[in-house]
Coordinates of C-alpha atoms in Angstrom, one line a residue:
X382 CA 14.7 -4.6 19.4
X383 CA 13.3 -8.3 18.6
X384 CA 10.6 -8.3 16.1
X385 CA 7.8 -9.8 16.9
X386 CA 5.5 -12.4 15.2
X387 CA 1.9 -13.5 15.0
X388 CA 1.2 -17.0 14.0
X389 CA -2.5 -17.4 13.2
X390 CA -3.0 -20.9 12.3
X391 CA -5.2 -23.7 13.8
X392 CA -3.1 -26.6 13.3
X393 CA -1.5 -27.4 16.2
X394 CA 1.4 -29.1 14.5
X395 CA 2.1 -26.0 12.3
X396 CA 2.0 -24.0 14.9
X397 CA 4.8 -25.8 16.9
X398 CA 6.7 -26.4 13.6
X399 CA 6.6 -22.5 13.0
X400 CA 6.9 -21.5 16.7
X401 CA 10.0 -23.9 16.7
X402 CA 11.7 -22.3 13.4
X403 CA 11.0 -18.7 14.1
X404 CA 12.1 -18.7 18.1
X405 CA 15.4 -20.3 16.7
X406 CA 15.9 -17.5 14.1
X407 CA 15.6 -15.1 16.7
X408 CA 12.2 -13.7 16.6
X409 CA 9.6 -13.1 19.2
X410 CA 6.5 -15.3 18.4
X411 CA 2.7 -15.1 19.6
X412 CA 0.6 -17.8 18.4
X413 CA -3.6 -17.7 18.0
X414 CA -5.5 -21.2 17.0
X415 CA -8.6 -19.1 15.3
X416 CA -9.2 -16.0 13.5
X417 CA -11.1 -14.6 16.4
X418 CA -8.2 -15.2 19.0
X419 CA -5.9 -14.0 16.2
X420 CA -7.3 -10.2 15.8
X421 CA -8.1 -10.1 19.4
X422 CA -4.2 -10.7 20.2
X423 CA -3.2 -8.3 16.9
X424 CA -5.1 -5.8 18.7
X425 CA -3.3 -6.1 22.2
X426 CA 0.2 -5.5 21.2
X427 CA 2.3 -4.4 18.0
X428 CA 3.7 -7.1 15.7
X429 CA 6.0 -6.7 13.1
X430 CA 4.4 -9.3 10.9
X431 CA 1.6 -11.7 10.9
X432 CA 1.7 -15.4 9.5
X433 CA -1.6 -15.9 8.6
X434 CA -3.4 -18.8 7.5
X435 CA -6.6 -18.7 5.4
X436 CA -9.2 -21.7 6.6
X437 CA -10.1 -21.0 10.0
X438 CA -12.7 -21.4 12.6
X439 CA -14.7 -18.2 13.8
X440 CA -13.3 -15.8 11.4
X441 CA -11.6 -16.9 8.1
X442 CA -8.2 -15.8 7.0
X443 CA -9.6 -13.4 4.4
X444 CA -11.6 -11.4 6.8
X445 CA -8.7 -11.1 9.5
X446 CA -6.7 -9.9 6.7
X447 CA -9.3 -7.0 5.9
X448 CA -9.8 -6.2 9.5
X449 CA -5.9 -5.9 10.0
X450 CA -5.7 -3.7 6.8
X451 CA -8.6 -1.3 8.3
X452 CA -6.4 -0.5 11.1
X453 CA -2.6 -1.2 9.9
X454 CA -0.3 -1.6 7.1
X455 CA 2.0 -4.4 9.0
X456 CA 3.1 -7.0 6.7
X457 CA 0.9 -10.0 6.3
X458 CA 2.1 -13.5 4.6
X459 CA -0.5 -15.9 3.8
X460 CA 0.4 -19.5 4.8
X461 CA -2.4 -22.1 3.5
X462 CA -3.1 -25.4 1.6
X463 CA -5.1 -22.9 -1.2
X464 CA -3.1 -23.0 -4.1
X465 CA -5.7 -22.0 -6.7
X466 CA -4.9 -18.9 -8.3
X467 CA -8.6 -17.2 -7.4
X468 CA -7.4 -17.7 -3.9
X469 CA -4.3 -16.0 -4.7
X470 CA -5.6 -13.2 -6.5
X471 CA -8.0 -12.6 -3.7
X472 CA -5.4 -12.5 -1.0
X473 CA -3.4 -9.9 -3.0
X474 CA -6.2 -8.3 -3.4
X475 CA -6.3 -7.6 0.1
X476 CA -2.9 -6.1 0.1
X477 CA -1.1 -9.2 1.4
X478 CA 2.6 -9.0 1.5
X479 CA 3.4 -12.8 0.1
X480 CA 1.7 -16.3 -0.4
X481 CA 2.9 -19.5 0.7
X482 CA 1.0 -22.8 0.1
X483 CA 1.2 -26.2 2.0
X484 CA 2.8 -28.2 2.2
X485 CA 5.9 -25.7 3.1
X486 CA 9.6 -25.6 3.5
X487 CA 10.8 -24.4 6.8
X488 CA 14.0 -22.8 4.9
X489 CA 11.2 -21.0 2.2
X490 CA 9.2 -19.8 5.1
X491 CA 12.2 -18.1 6.9
X492 CA 13.5 -16.8 3.6
X493 CA 10.2 -14.9 2.9
X494 CA 9.7 -13.8 6.3
X495 CA 13.2 -12.3 6.4
X496 CA 12.4 -10.8 2.9
X497 CA 9.3 -9.2 3.7
X498 CA 10.8 -7.6 6.8
X499 CA 13.7 -6.2 5.0
X500 CA 11.5 -4.7 2.4
X501 CA 9.9 -2.9 5.1
X502 CA 12.9 -1.4 6.9
X503 CA 14.3 -0.5 3.7
X504 CA 11.0 1.3 2.8
X505 CA 10.7 2.9 6.1
X506 CA 14.6 3.9 5.9
X507 CA 13.8 5.2 2.5
X508 CA 10.9 7.1 3.8
X509 CA 12.6 8.9 6.4
X510 CA 15.0 10.5 3.8
X511 CA 13.2 13.7 2.8
X512 CA 16.5 15.4 0.8
X513 CA 18.4 13.3 -1.6
X514 CA 21.6 14.5 -2.7
X515 CA 24.0 12.9 -5.3
X516 CA 26.4 15.0 -6.9
X517 CA 25.3 18.5 -7.9
X518 CA 21.8 17.0 -8.0
X519 CA 19.2 17.9 -5.2
X520 CA 15.8 16.3 -4.9
X521 CA 13.4 17.4 -2.0
X522 CA 10.7 14.6 -1.8
X523 CA 8.4 16.1 0.7
X524 CA 8.1 19.6 -1.8
X525 CA 8.7 17.2 -4.8
X526 CA 11.5 19.5 -6.2
X527 CA 14.5 19.1 -8.1
X528 CA 17.8 21.1 -8.5
X529 CA 21.2 21.5 -10.0
X530 CA 23.7 23.5 -8.5
X531 CA 20.9 25.4 -6.4
X532 CA 19.0 26.2 -9.8
X533 CA 15.2 24.6 -10.1
X534 CA 14.6 22.1 -12.6
X535 CA 11.2 21.2 -13.9
X536 CA 10.7 17.6 -14.7
X537 CA 7.3 15.7 -15.5
X538 CA 6.0 13.3 -12.9
X539 CA 7.6 10.4 -14.8
X540 CA 11.1 12.1 -14.8
X541 CA 10.8 12.6 -11.2
X542 CA 9.7 9.1 -10.7
X543 CA 12.9 8.2 -12.6
X544 CA 15.3 10.0 -10.7
X545 CA 14.2 9.4 -7.2
X546 CA 14.6 5.4 -8.2
X547 CA 18.0 6.0 -9.0
X548 CA 18.7 8.5 -6.3
X549 CA 17.3 5.8 -3.8
X550 CA 19.6 3.2 -5.2
X551 CA 22.7 5.0 -6.5
X552 CA 25.2 2.2 -8.5
X553 CA 22.4 -0.1 -8.7
X554 CA 21.3 -1.4 -12.4
X555 CA 17.9 -1.0 -13.4
X556 CA 16.9 -2.7 -16.7
X557 CA 14.2 -1.2 -18.9
X558 CA 11.9 -3.9 -17.7
X559 CA 12.5 -2.7 -14.0
X560 CA 12.1 0.7 -14.7
X561 CA 8.5 0.1 -16.5
X562 CA 7.6 -2.1 -13.6
X563 CA 8.8 0.6 -10.7
X564 CA 8.2 3.9 -12.4
X565 CA 5.3 3.2 -14.9
X566 CA 3.8 0.2 -13.1
X567 CA 2.9 -3.3 -13.8
X568 CA 0.0 -2.5 -16.0
X569 CA 1.7 -0.3 -18.3
X570 CA 1.6 -1.4 -21.9
X571 CA 4.3 0.6 -23.1
X572 CA 7.7 -0.4 -25.0
X573 CA 11.0 -0.1 -23.7
X574 CA 11.8 2.6 -26.2
X575 CA 9.8 4.6 -23.9
X576 CA 12.1 4.7 -21.2
X577 CA 15.2 5.3 -23.3
X578 CA 13.2 8.6 -24.7
X579 CA 12.5 9.6 -20.6
X580 CA 16.3 8.9 -19.5
X581 CA 17.6 11.1 -22.7
X582 CA 15.2 13.9 -21.5
X583 CA 16.2 13.4 -18.1
X584 CA 19.8 13.9 -18.8
X585 CA 19.3 16.7 -21.0
X586 CA 17.2 18.6 -18.3
X587 CA 19.8 17.8 -15.5
X588 CA 22.8 18.4 -17.8
X589 CA 24.5 15.8 -16.4
X590 CA 26.5 12.2 -17.5
X591 CA 25.7 10.8 -14.3
X592 CA 22.6 8.5 -15.6
X593 CA 25.0 5.7 -17.2
X594 CA 23.8 3.6 -19.7
X595 CA 25.0 -0.3 -19.3
X596 CA 25.1 -1.6 -22.7
X597 CA 22.7 -4.8 -23.3
X598 CA 21.4 -4.4 -19.4
X599 CA 19.9 -1.1 -18.7
X600 CA 21.0 2.2 -16.8
X601 CA 22.3 3.3 -13.6
X602 CA 23.4 6.4 -11.3
X603 CA 27.1 6.4 -11.7
X604 CA 29.7 7.4 -9.7
X605 CA 30.2 10.8 -8.6
X606 CA 33.0 12.9 -9.7

């Protein structure tokens, strides 16, 4: 099924560039010339992604973004001449998925669109997987439970988050910074030693050596025996 993208942009030259670029890449494109038209078209039919300018007539991009977020989690990429940090902070505060400043490279726009859509697909695929299994470990994402050889294992919230991340990406190496960001959160002020301790406890509780240490790099869920 063809991905549909809504371009909300008042400059006709940029409309044409984006329409040609994205159409050639295989996307179906709908264009709106102001914020009011944009929100109207958004409500008329489903879209896979929205490319949204900020400075527009009738309704600005910030307001359009707020209105969309009240109704949908559709990916939104801001495409704007506003390059100040304050503008970007406000945009991300409204839960946009990416922010590109003008003038822009058409190749960059295409790469960012593809990356955002890929992340959305991966997230949906992951959410569709309720039961994760690896070796003798079973993780039930709906009941938030873990078992080894059928025996329930009690994990802390953080230990569960680490194991879930590893089981969603078997074989992938995560640095300690990766794990701090993804499991503890970007605002966590702890040290890398915190990760080491939790990994040690997780191995002990699971009684497994499947969580491998990659010396000088980080950790991964290794190959099944």
